[in-house]
Coordinates of N, CA and C in Angstrom, one line a residue:
M1 N -26.8 -6.0 9.4 CA -26.5 -5.0 10.7 C -25.7 -3.9 10.2
N2 N -26.0 -2.7 10.6 CA -25.3 -1.4 10.2 C -25.0 -0.6 11.5
Y3 N -23.8 -0.1 11.8 CA -23.4 0.5 12.8 C -22.6 1.8 12.4
S4 N -22.8 3.0 13.0 CA -22.1 4.2 12.8 C -21.6 4.5 14.1
I5 N -20.2 4.6 14.3 CA -19.5 4.5 15.6 C -18.6 5.8 15.7
D6 N -18.6 6.3 16.8 CA -17.7 7.7 17.0 C -17.2 7.6 18.3
K7 N -17.2 6.5 19.2 CA -16.6 6.4 20.5 C -16.3 4.9 20.7
D8 N -15.7 4.6 21.8 CA -15.4 3.2 22.3 C -16.8 2.4 22.1
T9 N -16.7 1.2 21.6 CA -17.9 0.4 21.4 C -17.4 -1.0 21.5
Q10 N -18.3 -1.8 22.1 CA -18.1 -3.4 22.2 C -19.2 -3.9 21.6
L11 N -19.1 -4.8 20.5 CA -20.2 -5.6 19.7 C -20.1 -7.1 20.1
D12 N -20.9 -7.5 20.6 CA -21.0 -9.0 20.7 C -21.9 -9.6 19.7
L13 N -21.3 -10.4 18.7 CA -21.8 -10.7 17.5 C -22.0 -12.3 17.5
K14 N -23.3 -12.7 17.2 CA -23.5 -14.3 17.1 C -24.1 -14.3 15.7
F15 N -23.2 -14.7 14.8 CA -23.7 -14.9 13.4 C -24.4 -16.3 13.1
K16 N -25.2 -16.4 12.2 CA -25.8 -17.5 11.6 C -26.2 -17.4 10.3
D17 N -26.1 -18.8 9.4 CA -26.4 -18.8 8.2 C -25.5 -17.6 7.3
K18 N -26.2 -16.7 6.6 CA -25.7 -15.8 5.8 C -26.0 -14.5 6.6
D19 N -25.0 -13.6 6.8 CA -24.9 -12.4 7.7 C -24.2 -11.3 6.9
A20 N -24.6 -10.0 7.1 CA -23.8 -8.9 6.5 C -23.7 -7.7 7.5
L21 N -22.7 -7.2 7.8 CA -22.4 -6.3 8.9 C -21.5 -5.1 8.1
T22 N -22.0 -3.8 8.4 CA -21.3 -2.5 7.8 C -21.1 -1.8 9.2
I23 N -19.8 -1.3 9.2 CA -19.4 -0.5 10.2 C -18.8 0.9 9.8
E24 N -19.2 2.1 10.1 CA -18.7 3.2 9.7 C -18.1 3.8 10.9
L25 N -16.8 4.1 10.8 CA -16.1 4.8 11.9 C -16.0 6.3 11.5
S26 N -16.7 7.1 12.0 CA -16.9 8.4 11.7 C -15.8 9.3 11.4
P27 N -15.8 10.4 10.6 CA -14.7 11.2 10.3 C -14.2 11.8 11.6
N28 N -13.0 12.1 11.8 CA -12.5 12.8 12.8 C -12.7 12.0 14.3
S29 N -13.1 10.9 14.3 CA -13.3 10.1 15.5 C -12.1 9.3 15.7
S30 N -12.1 8.9 17.2 CA -11.0 7.9 17.5 C -11.6 7.0 18.6
G31 N -11.0 6.0 18.9 CA -11.5 5.0 19.9 C -11.1 3.5 19.8
T32 N -11.5 2.7 20.6 CA -11.4 1.3 20.4 C -12.8 0.6 20.2
L33 N -12.8 -0.4 19.1 CA -14.0 -1.2 18.7 C -13.6 -2.6 19.0
T34 N -14.5 -3.3 19.9 CA -14.2 -4.6 20.2 C -15.3 -5.4 19.7
M35 N -14.9 -6.4 18.9 CA -15.9 -7.3 18.3 C -15.6 -8.8 18.8
N36 N -16.7 -9.3 19.7 CA -16.6 -10.8 20.1 C -17.5 -11.7 19.3
V37 N -16.9 -12.5 18.5 CA -17.6 -13.4 17.6 C -17.8 -14.7 17.8
E38 N -19.1 -15.2 17.5 CA -19.6 -16.6 17.8 C -20.3 -16.8 16.6
G39 N -20.7 -18.2 16.5 CA -21.8 -18.6 15.6 C -21.0 -19.3 14.4
S40 N -21.8 -19.4 13.2 CA -21.2 -20.0 11.9 C -22.1 -19.6 10.9
G41 N -21.5 -19.7 9.7 CA -22.2 -19.1 8.4 C -21.2 -18.6 7.7
A42 N -21.8 -17.9 6.4 CA -21.1 -17.1 5.7 C -21.2 -15.6 5.9
I43 N -20.3 -14.9 6.2 CA -20.3 -13.6 6.7 C -19.6 -12.5 5.8
T44 N -20.1 -11.4 5.6 CA -19.5 -10.4 5.0 C -19.5 -9.1 5.9
I45 N -18.3 -8.7 6.1 CA -18.1 -7.5 7.0 C -17.3 -6.3 6.1
D46 N -17.9 -5.1 6.3 CA -17.2 -4.0 5.6 C -17.0 -2.8 6.8
I47 N -15.8 -2.4 6.9 CA -15.4 -1.4 7.9 C -14.9 -0.4 7.1
N48 N -15.5 0.9 7.4 CA -15.0 2.1 6.5 C -14.5 3.2 7.7
A49 N -13.3 3.3 7.4 CA -12.6 4.3 8.4 C -12.6 5.6 7.6
Q50 N -13.4 6.5 8.1 CA -13.4 7.6 7.2 C -12.3 8.7 7.5
A51 N -12.3 9.9 6.9 CA -11.1 10.7 6.8 C -10.7 11.1 8.3
H52 N -9.3 11.1 8.5 CA -9.0 11.7 9.9 C -9.6 10.8 11.1
S53 N -9.9 9.6 10.8 CA -10.3 8.8 12.0 C -9.1 8.0 12.6
H54 N -9.2 7.6 13.8 CA -7.9 7.0 14.3 C -8.6 5.8 15.4
W55 N -8.5 4.6 14.8 CA -9.0 3.6 15.6 C -8.3 2.3 15.8
K56 N -8.5 1.6 16.9 CA -8.1 0.4 17.1 C -9.4 -0.6 17.1
V57 N -9.3 -1.7 16.2 CA -10.4 -2.7 16.0 C -9.8 -4.1 16.6
L58 N -10.5 -4.5 17.5 CA -10.1 -5.9 18.2 C -11.0 -6.9 17.9
W59 N -10.7 -7.8 17.1 CA -11.6 -9.0 16.6 C -11.1 -10.1 17.5
I60 N -12.0 -10.7 18.3 CA -11.8 -12.0 19.1 C -12.9 -13.0 18.5
N61 N -12.3 -14.1 17.9 CA -13.2 -15.0 17.3 C -13.2 -16.2 18.4
H62 N -14.4 -16.4 18.8 CA -14.6 -17.5 19.7 C -15.4 -18.7 19.2
S63 N -15.6 -18.6 17.8 CA -16.6 -19.5 17.1 C -15.9 -20.9 17.2
D64 N -16.8 -21.9 17.6 CA -16.6 -23.4 17.5 C -17.3 -24.1 16.1
G65 N -17.8 -23.2 15.4 CA -18.6 -23.7 14.1 C -17.8 -23.6 13.0
A66 N -18.3 -23.5 11.8 CA -17.7 -23.2 10.4 C -18.1 -21.9 10.1
L67 N -17.1 -21.1 9.6 CA -17.3 -19.8 9.4 C -16.5 -19.4 8.0
D68 N -17.3 -18.6 7.2 CA -16.6 -18.2 6.0 C -16.7 -16.8 6.0
I69 N -15.6 -16.1 6.0 CA -15.7 -14.7 6.3 C -15.0 -13.8 5.3
I70 N -15.7 -12.9 4.6 CA -15.3 -11.8 3.7 C -15.2 -10.6 4.5
E71 N -14.1 -9.9 4.5 CA -13.8 -8.6 5.2 C -13.2 -7.7 4.4
N72 N -13.8 -6.5 4.3 CA -13.1 -5.5 3.5 C -13.0 -4.3 4.5
V73 N -11.8 -3.6 4.5 CA -11.5 -2.7 5.4 C -11.1 -1.4 4.5
N74 N -11.9 -0.4 4.4 CA -11.4 0.8 3.6 C -11.1 2.0 4.5
V75 N -9.7 2.5 4.1 CA -9.1 3.5 4.9 C -8.8 4.7 4.2
D76 N -9.7 5.7 4.5 CA -9.7 7.1 4.0 C -8.4 7.9 4.2
E77 N -8.4 9.1 3.7 CA -7.1 10.1 3.8 C -6.7 10.4 5.3
H78 N -5.7 10.2 5.7 CA -5.1 10.4 6.9 C -5.9 9.8 8.0
A79 N -6.5 8.7 7.7 CA -7.0 7.6 8.7 C -6.0 6.7 9.2
D80 N -6.1 6.3 10.5 CA -5.2 5.3 11.0 C -5.9 4.3 11.6
V81 N -5.7 2.9 11.3 CA -6.5 1.8 11.7 C -5.4 0.6 12.3
R82 N -5.6 0.2 13.6 CA -5.0 -0.9 14.1 C -5.9 -2.0 14.0
L83 N -5.5 -3.1 13.2 CA -6.6 -4.2 13.2 C -5.9 -5.4 14.1
I84 N -6.6 -5.7 15.2 CA -6.0 -6.6 16.2 C -6.9 -8.1 16.1
Y85 N -6.1 -8.9 15.8 CA -7.0 -10.4 15.7 C -6.6 -11.4 16.5
G86 N -7.7 -11.9 17.3 CA -7.3 -13.0 18.2 C -8.1 -14.2 17.7
E87 N -7.5 -15.1 16.9 CA -8.1 -16.3 16.4 C -8.1 -17.5 17.3
L88 N -8.9 -17.8 18.1 CA -8.9 -18.8 19.1 C -9.9 -19.9 18.7
S89 N -10.4 -20.0 17.6 CA -11.6 -20.8 17.2 C -11.3 -22.3 17.1
T90 N -12.2 -23.1 17.1 CA -12.0 -24.4 16.7 C -13.1 -24.7 15.4
G91 N -12.9 -25.5 14.6 CA -13.9 -25.8 13.5 C -13.1 -25.3 12.2
K92 N -13.8 -25.4 11.0 CA -13.3 -25.2 9.8 C -13.6 -23.6 9.5
H93 N -12.5 -23.0 9.1 CA -12.7 -21.5 9.0 C -12.1 -21.1 7.8
T94 N -12.6 -20.1 6.9 CA -11.9 -19.4 5.9 C -12.1 -17.8 6.0
K95 N -11.0 -17.1 5.9 CA -11.1 -15.6 6.1 C -10.4 -15.1 4.8
D96 N -11.1 -13.9 4.3 CA -10.6 -13.2 3.2 C -10.6 -11.8 3.6
T97 N -9.5 -11.2 4.0 CA -9.4 -9.9 4.4 C -8.6 -9.1 3.7
K98 N -9.4 -7.9 3.0 CA -8.8 -7.1 1.9 C -8.8 -5.7 2.7
V99 N -7.7 -5.0 2.9 CA -7.4 -3.7 3.4 C -7.2 -2.8 2.1
H100 N -8.1 -1.9 1.9 CA -7.9 -0.9 0.7 C -7.6 0.5 1.4
L101 N -6.4 0.9 1.2 CA -5.8 2.3 1.5 C -6.3 3.4 0.4
I102 N -7.5 3.9 0.4 CA -8.1 4.7 -0.5 C -7.8 6.1 -0.5
G103 N -7.2 6.6 0.6 CA -6.8 8.0 0.7 C -5.4 8.5 1.1
D104 N -5.0 9.4 0.6 CA -3.6 9.9 0.8 C -3.3 9.8 2.3
H105 N -2.1 9.1 2.7 CA -1.7 9.2 4.0 C -2.4 8.2 4.8
A106 N -3.3 7.2 4.4 CA -3.8 6.2 5.1 C -2.8 5.3 5.7
N107 N -3.3 4.7 6.8 CA -2.3 4.0 7.6 C -3.0 2.9 8.1
V108 N -2.5 1.5 8.0 CA -3.1 0.4 8.6 C -1.9 -0.5 9.1
E109 N -2.2 -1.0 10.4 CA -1.1 -2.0 11.0 C -2.3 -3.3 11.3
L110 N -1.9 -4.4 11.0 CA -2.7 -5.7 11.3 C -1.7 -6.3 12.1
I111 N -2.3 -6.9 13.3 CA -1.6 -7.8 14.2 C -2.6 -8.9 14.3
A112 N -2.1 -10.1 14.1 CA -2.9 -11.3 14.2 C -2.1 -12.3 15.1
A113 N -2.9 -13.0 16.1 CA -2.3 -14.1 16.8 C -3.3 -15.3 16.6
V114 N -2.9 -16.3 16.0 CA -3.8 -17.5 15.8 C -3.3 -18.8 16.5
L115 N -4.4 -19.3 17.1 CA -4.0 -20.7 17.7 C -5.0 -21.7 17.0
A116 N -4.4 -22.5 16.1 CA -5.0 -23.3 15.2 C -5.2 -24.6 15.6
F117 N -6.5 -25.0 16.1 CA -6.9 -26.3 16.7 C -7.3 -27.1 15.5
D118 N -8.0 -26.7 14.6 CA -8.5 -27.3 13.3 C -8.0 -26.9 12.0
E119 N -8.8 -26.1 11.3 CA -8.5 -25.7 10.1 C -8.8 -24.3 9.7
L120 N -7.8 -23.4 9.3 CA -7.9 -21.9 9.0 C -7.2 -21.7 7.7
Q121 N -7.9 -21.2 6.7 CA -7.3 -20.7 5.7 C -7.6 -19.1 5.5
W122 N -6.6 -18.4 5.6 CA -6.7 -16.9 5.7 C -5.9 -16.2 4.6
S123 N -6.7 -15.3 3.7 CA -5.9 -14.6 2.8 C -6.0 -13.3 3.3
M124 N -4.9 -12.4 3.2 CA -4.9 -11.1 3.6 C -4.2 -10.4 2.5
Q125 N -4.8 -9.1 2.2 CA -4.3 -8.3 1.1 C -4.1 -6.9 1.4
A126 N -3.1 -6.1 1.4 CA -3.1 -4.7 1.5 C -3.1 -4.0 0.2
D127 N -4.1 -3.5 -0.4 CA -4.0 -2.9 -1.7 C -3.9 -1.2 -1.6
H128 N -2.7 -0.7 -2.0 CA -2.6 0.7 -1.9 C -3.1 1.4 -3.0
K129 N -4.1 2.3 -2.9 CA -4.8 2.9 -3.9 C -4.6 4.4 -3.9
A130 N -3.7 4.9 -2.9 CA -3.5 6.3 -2.8 C -1.9 6.6 -2.6
R131 N -1.5 7.8 -2.5 CA -0.2 8.1 -2.3 C 0.3 8.0 -0.8
N132 N 1.3 7.8 -0.4 CA 2.0 8.0 1.0 C 1.1 7.2 2.0
T133 N 0.9 5.8 1.5 CA 0.0 5.1 2.5 C 0.9 4.2 2.9
E134 N 0.7 3.5 4.1 CA 1.3 2.5 4.6 C 0.6 1.3 5.3
A135 N 1.2 0.1 5.1 CA 0.3 -1.1 5.6 C 1.4 -2.0 6.2
N136 N 1.1 -2.5 7.2 CA 2.1 -3.6 7.9 C 1.0 -4.7 8.4
L137 N 1.4 -5.9 7.7 CA 0.6 -7.2 8.1 C 1.6 -8.1 9.0
N138 N 1.2 -8.4 10.2 CA 2.1 -9.1 11.0 C 1.3 -10.2 11.6
T139 N 1.6 -11.5 11.6 CA 1.0 -12.8 12.1 C 1.9 -13.4 12.8
N140 N 1.5 -13.9 14.0 CA 2.1 -14.9 14.8 C 1.1 -16.1 14.9
A141 N 1.3 -17.3 14.6 CA 0.4 -18.5 14.7 C 1.1 -19.7 15.2
I142 N 0.3 -20.4 16.0 CA 0.6 -21.8 16.5 C -0.3 -22.7 16.2
I143 N 0.3 -24.1 15.6 CA -0.7 -25.1 15.2 C -0.3 -26.1 16.1
L144 N -1.5 -26.7 16.5 CA -1.7 -27.8 17.6 C -1.9 -29.0 16.8
D145 N -2.0 -30.2 17.6 CA -2.3 -31.5 16.8 C -3.4 -31.6 15.9
N146 N -2.9 -32.2 14.6 CA -3.8 -32.3 13.5 C -4.5 -30.8 12.8
G147 N -3.9 -29.8 13.3 CA -4.2 -28.5 12.9 C -3.7 -28.2 11.5
K148 N -4.6 -27.4 10.7 CA -4.1 -27.0 9.6 C -4.1 -25.4 9.3
L149 N -3.1 -24.9 8.8 CA -3.2 -23.4 8.6 C -2.5 -23.1 7.3
R150 N -3.3 -22.2 6.6 CA -2.8 -21.6 5.3 C -2.8 -20.2 5.3
L151 N -1.7 -19.5 5.0 CA -1.6 -18.1 5.1 C -1.4 -17.5 3.7
D152 N -2.1 -16.7 3.0 CA -1.8 -16.1 1.8 C -1.8 -14.6 2.1
V153 N -0.5 -13.8 1.9 CA -0.5 -12.7 2.3 C 0.0 -11.8 1.2
E154 N -0.6 -10.7 0.9 CA -0.3 -10.0 -0.3 C -0.1 -8.5 -0.1
G155 N 1.0 -7.8 -0.6 CA 1.0 -6.4 -0.6 C 1.0 -5.8 -2.2
K156 N 0.2 -4.8 -2.3 CA 0.0 -4.5 -3.7 C 0.1 -2.8 -3.9
I157 N 0.9 -2.5 -4.7 CA 1.0 -1.0 -5.0 C 0.9 -0.8 -6.4
A158 N 0.1 0.0 -6.9 CA 0.0 0.1 -8.4 C 0.7 1.3 -8.8
K159 N 1.0 1.5 -10.0 CA 1.8 2.6 -10.7 C 1.1 4.0 -10.2
G160 N 2.0 4.9 -9.7 CA 1.6 6.2 -9.6 C 1.2 6.6 -7.9
F161 N 1.2 5.6 -7.2 CA 1.0 5.6 -5.6 C 2.3 5.7 -5.0
I162 N 3.0 6.7 -5.1 CA 4.4 7.0 -4.9 C 4.5 7.2 -3.3
R163 N 5.7 6.7 -2.7 CA 5.9 7.0 -1.4 C 5.2 6.1 -0.5
S164 N 4.7 4.9 -0.9 CA 3.9 4.2 -0.2 C 4.8 3.0 0.5
K165 N 4.3 2.4 1.5 CA 5.2 1.4 2.1 C 4.1 0.1 2.5
T166 N 4.7 -1.1 2.1 CA 3.8 -2.1 2.5 C 4.9 -3.3 2.9
H167 N 4.6 -3.8 4.2 CA 5.4 -4.7 4.7 C 4.6 -5.9 5.2
Q168 N 5.1 -7.1 5.3 CA 4.6 -8.3 6.0 C 5.5 -9.1 6.6
M169 N 5.0 -9.6 7.9 CA 5.9 -10.7 8.6 C 4.9 -11.9 8.9
S170 N 5.1 -12.9 8.7 CA 4.5 -14.1 9.2 C 5.2 -15.2 9.8
R171 N 4.9 -15.8 10.9 CA 5.7 -16.5 11.9 C 4.6 -17.8 12.3
I172 N 4.9 -19.0 11.8 CA 4.2 -20.3 12.2 C 5.1 -21.2 13.0
L173 N 4.5 -21.6 14.1 CA 5.1 -22.4 15.0 C 4.4 -23.8 15.2
N174 N 4.9 -24.8 14.7 CA 4.1 -26.1 15.0 C 4.5 -26.8 16.4
L175 N 3.4 -27.0 17.1 CA 3.7 -27.5 18.5 C 3.0 -28.8 18.7
G176 N 2.5 -29.5 17.5 CA 1.7 -30.7 17.6 C 2.2 -31.8 16.6
K177 N 1.5 -32.8 16.6 CA 1.7 -33.9 15.5 C 0.7 -33.8 14.3
D178 N 1.2 -34.2 13.3 CA 0.2 -34.1 12.1 C -0.2 -32.9 11.7
T179 N 0.6 -31.8 11.7 CA 0.1 -30.6 11.6 C 0.6 -30.0 10.2
Q180 N -0.1 -29.1 9.6 CA 0.1 -28.4 8.2 C 0.1 -27.1 8.3
G181 N 1.1 -26.5 8.1 CA 1.4 -24.9 8.1 C 2.1 -24.5 6.9
I182 N 1.5 -23.5 6.2 CA 2.2 -23.0 5.0 C 1.9 -21.4 4.8
V183 N 2.9 -20.6 4.4 CA 2.6 -19.4 4.0 C 3.1 -18.9 2.6
F184 N 2.2 -18.2 1.9 CA 2.5 -17.8 0.6 C 2.7 -16.2 0.9
P185 N 3.9 -15.6 0.9 CA 4.0 -14.2 0.8 C 4.0 -13.6 -0.8
K186 N 3.4 -12.4 -1.0 CA 3.4 -12.0 -2.4 C 3.5 -10.4 -2.4
L187 N 4.3 -9.9 -3.3 CA 4.5 -8.5 -3.3 C 4.1 -8.2 -4.8
L188 N 3.0 -7.4 -5.0 CA 2.8 -6.9 -6.3 C 3.1 -5.3 -6.6
I189 N 4.3 -5.0 -7.1 CA 4.8 -3.6 -7.0 C 4.9 -3.1 -8.5
D190 N 4.2 -2.0 -8.8 CA 4.5 -1.4 -10.2 C 4.7 0.0 -10.1
E191 N 5.5 0.4 -9.0 CA 6.1 1.9 -8.8 C 7.3 1.6 -8.2
N192 N 8.4 2.6 -8.7 CA 9.8 2.4 -8.0 C 9.9 3.3 -6.7
D193 N 9.2 4.3 -6.5 CA 9.4 5.3 -5.4 C 8.4 4.8 -4.1
V194 N 8.7 3.5 -3.7 CA 8.1 2.8 -2.5 C 9.0 2.0 -1.7
E195 N 8.4 1.5 -0.7 CA 9.0 0.5 0.3 C 8.3 -0.7 0.4
A196 N 8.9 -2.0 0.1 CA 8.2 -3.3 0.2 C 9.0 -4.1 0.8
S197 N 8.5 -5.2 1.8 CA 9.3 -6.3 2.2 C 8.3 -7.5 2.8
H198 N 8.8 -8.4 2.7 CA 8.1 -9.6 3.3 C 9.1 -10.7 4.0
A199 N 8.6 -11.4 5.0 CA 9.4 -12.4 5.7 C 8.4 -13.4 6.2
A200 N 8.8 -14.6 6.2 CA 7.8 -15.7 6.6 C 8.8 -16.9 7.1
S201 N 8.3 -17.5 8.2 CA 9.0 -18.6 8.8 C 7.9 -19.8 9.2
V202 N 8.3 -20.9 9.1 CA 7.4 -22.1 9.4 C 8.4 -22.9 10.1
G203 N 8.3 -23.4 11.4 CA 9.3 -24.1 12.2 C 8.5 -25.0 13.2
Q204 N 9.4 -25.8 13.9 CA 8.9 -26.5 14.9 C 9.5 -25.8 16.4
A205 N 9.0 -26.3 17.3 CA 9.3 -25.7 18.7 C 10.8 -26.0 18.9
N206 N 11.6 -25.0 19.5 CA 12.9 -25.1 19.9 C 13.1 -26.1 21.1
D207 N 13.7 -27.3 20.8 CA 13.9 -28.3 22.1 C 14.7 -27.6 23.2
E208 N 15.6 -26.6 22.9 CA 16.5 -26.0 23.8 C 15.7 -25.1 24.7
H209 N 14.8 -24.4 24.0 CA 14.0 -23.6 24.7 C 13.0 -24.2 25.9
I210 N 12.5 -25.4 25.2 CA 11.6 -26.2 26.2 C 12.4 -26.8 27.4
F211 N 13.7 -27.3 27.2 CA 14.5 -27.8 28.0 C 15.1 -26.9 29.1
Y212 N 15.2 -25.5 28.5 CA 15.5 -24.5 29.6 C 14.4 -24.2 30.7
L213 N 13.1 -24.2 30.0 CA 12.1 -24.0 30.8 C 11.8 -25.2 31.8
Q214 N 12.1 -26.3 31.3 CA 12.0 -27.5 32.3 C 12.9 -27.4 33.4
S215 N 14.2 -26.9 33.0 CA 15.3 -26.7 33.9 C 14.9 -25.9 35.1
R216 N 13.9 -25.1 34.8 CA 13.5 -24.0 35.8 C 12.3 -24.6 36.7
G217 N 11.9 -25.9 36.4 CA 10.9 -26.4 37.2 C 9.7 -26.6 36.7
L218 N 9.6 -26.3 35.4 CA 8.3 -26.5 34.6 C 8.2 -27.9 33.9
T219 N 7.0 -28.5 33.9 CA 6.7 -29.7 33.2 C 6.8 -29.3 31.6
K220 N 6.9 -30.3 30.9 CA 7.0 -30.0 29.3 C 5.6 -29.4 28.9
L221 N 4.5 -29.7 29.6 CA 3.3 -29.3 29.1 C 3.1 -27.8 29.6
E222 N 3.5 -27.6 30.8 CA 3.5 -26.1 31.2 C 4.5 -25.2 30.3
A223 N 5.6 -25.9 30.0 CA 6.4 -25.1 29.1 C 5.9 -24.8 27.8
L224 N 5.1 -25.8 27.2 CA 4.4 -25.3 25.9 C 3.2 -24.6 26.1
R225 N 2.6 -24.6 27.2 CA 1.5 -23.6 27.5 C 2.0 -22.1 27.6
L226 N 3.3 -22.1 28.2 CA 3.9 -20.7 28.4 C 4.3 -20.3 27.1
M227 N 4.8 -21.1 26.1 CA 5.2 -20.6 24.9 C 4.0 -20.1 24.0
I228 N 2.8 -20.8 24.2 CA 1.5 -20.5 23.5 C 1.1 -19.1 23.7
K229 N 1.3 -18.8 25.2 CA 0.7 -17.5 25.6 C 1.7 -16.4 25.1
G230 N 3.1 -16.8 25.2 CA 3.9 -15.9 24.6 C 3.7 -15.5 23.1
Y231 N 3.1 -16.5 22.3 CA 2.8 -16.1 20.9 C 1.4 -15.2 20.8
L232 N 0.7 -15.4 21.8 CA -0.8 -14.6 21.7 C -0.4 -13.3 22.6
A233 N 0.7 -13.1 23.1 CA 1.0 -11.8 23.9 C 0.7 -10.4 23.0
P234 N 1.1 -10.5 21.7 CA 0.9 -9.3 20.9 C -0.4 -8.7 20.9
V235 N -1.4 -9.7 21.0 CA -2.8 -9.3 21.0 C -3.3 -8.9 22.6
I236 N -2.9 -9.8 23.3 CA -3.3 -9.4 24.7 C -3.1 -8.0 25.1
K237 N -1.8 -7.6 24.9 CA -1.4 -6.3 25.4 C -2.0 -5.0 24.7
E238 N -2.7 -5.5 23.5 CA -3.4 -4.3 22.8 C -4.6 -4.1 23.3
I239 N -5.2 -5.0 24.3 CA -6.6 -4.8 25.0 C -6.4 -3.8 26.1
D240 N -7.2 -2.7 25.9 CA -7.0 -1.7 26.9 C -7.9 -2.0 28.3
Q241 N -9.0 -2.7 28.1 CA -10.0 -3.0 29.1 C -9.5 -4.1 29.9
I242 N -9.3 -4.0 31.2 CA -8.7 -5.1 31.9 C -9.7 -6.2 32.0
E243 N -11.1 -6.0 31.9 CA -12.0 -6.9 32.1 C -12.0 -7.8 31.1
I244 N -11.9 -7.3 29.6 CA -11.7 -8.1 28.5 C -10.4 -8.9 28.5
Q245 N -9.6 -8.2 29.0 CA -8.1 -9.0 29.0 C -8.2 -10.2 29.8
E246 N -8.7 -9.9 31.1 CA -8.9 -11.2 31.9 C -9.6 -12.2 31.2
K247 N -10.9 -11.9 30.8 CA -11.7 -12.9 30.2 C -11.2 -13.6 29.1
L248 N -10.3 -13.0 28.2 CA -9.6 -13.6 27.1 C -8.6 -14.5 27.7
M249 N -7.8 -14.2 28.8 CA -6.9 -15.1 29.2 C -7.5 -16.3 29.9
E250 N -8.6 -16.1 30.5 CA -9.3 -17.4 31.1 C -9.7 -18.2 29.9
E251 N -10.2 -17.6 28.8 CA -10.4 -18.6 27.6 C -9.3 -19.4 27.0
I252 N -8.2 -18.6 26.9 CA -6.8 -19.1 26.4 C -6.5 -20.3 27.3
D253 N -6.3 -20.1 28.7 CA -6.1 -21.0 29.6 C -7.0 -22.4 29.3
K254 N -8.2 -22.3 29.4 CA -9.2 -23.2 29.2 C -8.9 -24.1 27.9
K255 N -8.7 -23.4 26.8 CA -8.4 -24.0 25.5 C -7.1 -24.8 25.7
V256 N -6.1 -24.1 26.1 CA -4.8 -24.8 26.3 C -4.9 -26.1 27.2
N257 N -5.5 -25.8 28.3 CA -5.5 -27.0 29.3 C -6.3 -28.1 28.8
D258 N -7.5 -27.9 28.0 CA -8.1 -28.8 27.3 C -7.1 -29.7 26.3
Y259 N -6.3 -28.9 25.7 CA -5.4 -29.6 24.6 C -4.4 -30.3 25.2
V260 N -3.7 -29.9 26.3 CA -2.6 -30.5 26.8 C -3.0 -31.7 27.6
R261 N -4.0 -32.0 28.1 CA -4.5 -32.8 29.0 C -4.3 -34.3 28.3

């Protein structure tokens, strides 16, 4: 599948077996691309943000099957891309997301909200291949009963790509029993005139926060549900279309309600 896009677009994608998808974001264009993903298989996705394009790319993963995803995002000069991920899937999933900043003054912000019911291994890399580029990789994740999550997050700036910035923040909250959550942050920096940082945390729900919510009349399950929605809020607020926002909230409610029964 190949798409050339220059205005707001919604793609409903149902993958099967082995699929490949290429998306060209036209030069000097801007808008929001929404991708609703279902199905299973081994998927390769290439997104090319051409020069001076400005896009928000919203990825909502509804899949209940097994998915192996390879994703390459190429960002040309003076292009600006916000990658927004809502990972709400069940099943065994692996993702390999590589962001290549290939033009001067390319900029990428990645915001991910993960609700891990089963197993997800996600590798993220920001590879700076030009000067004055910037990448911010931010993930909020919740792991529920028997869930497994592994995040490998890497920022890479090679020699000569001066005044580039690479930052990452990963937060994992365990809300269930027999969970496994781990983050491996990494910075590979071969240039002095740059900015780079990483922060990562893995922890349990704060009992004081839950108690406070219960003291306001909520049950423990209602308190947990509220905390889950709070973690997913960074993705929800990025959705411009009210219709999609409401549909996503309904799906979150259903998945959380099924979980807390």
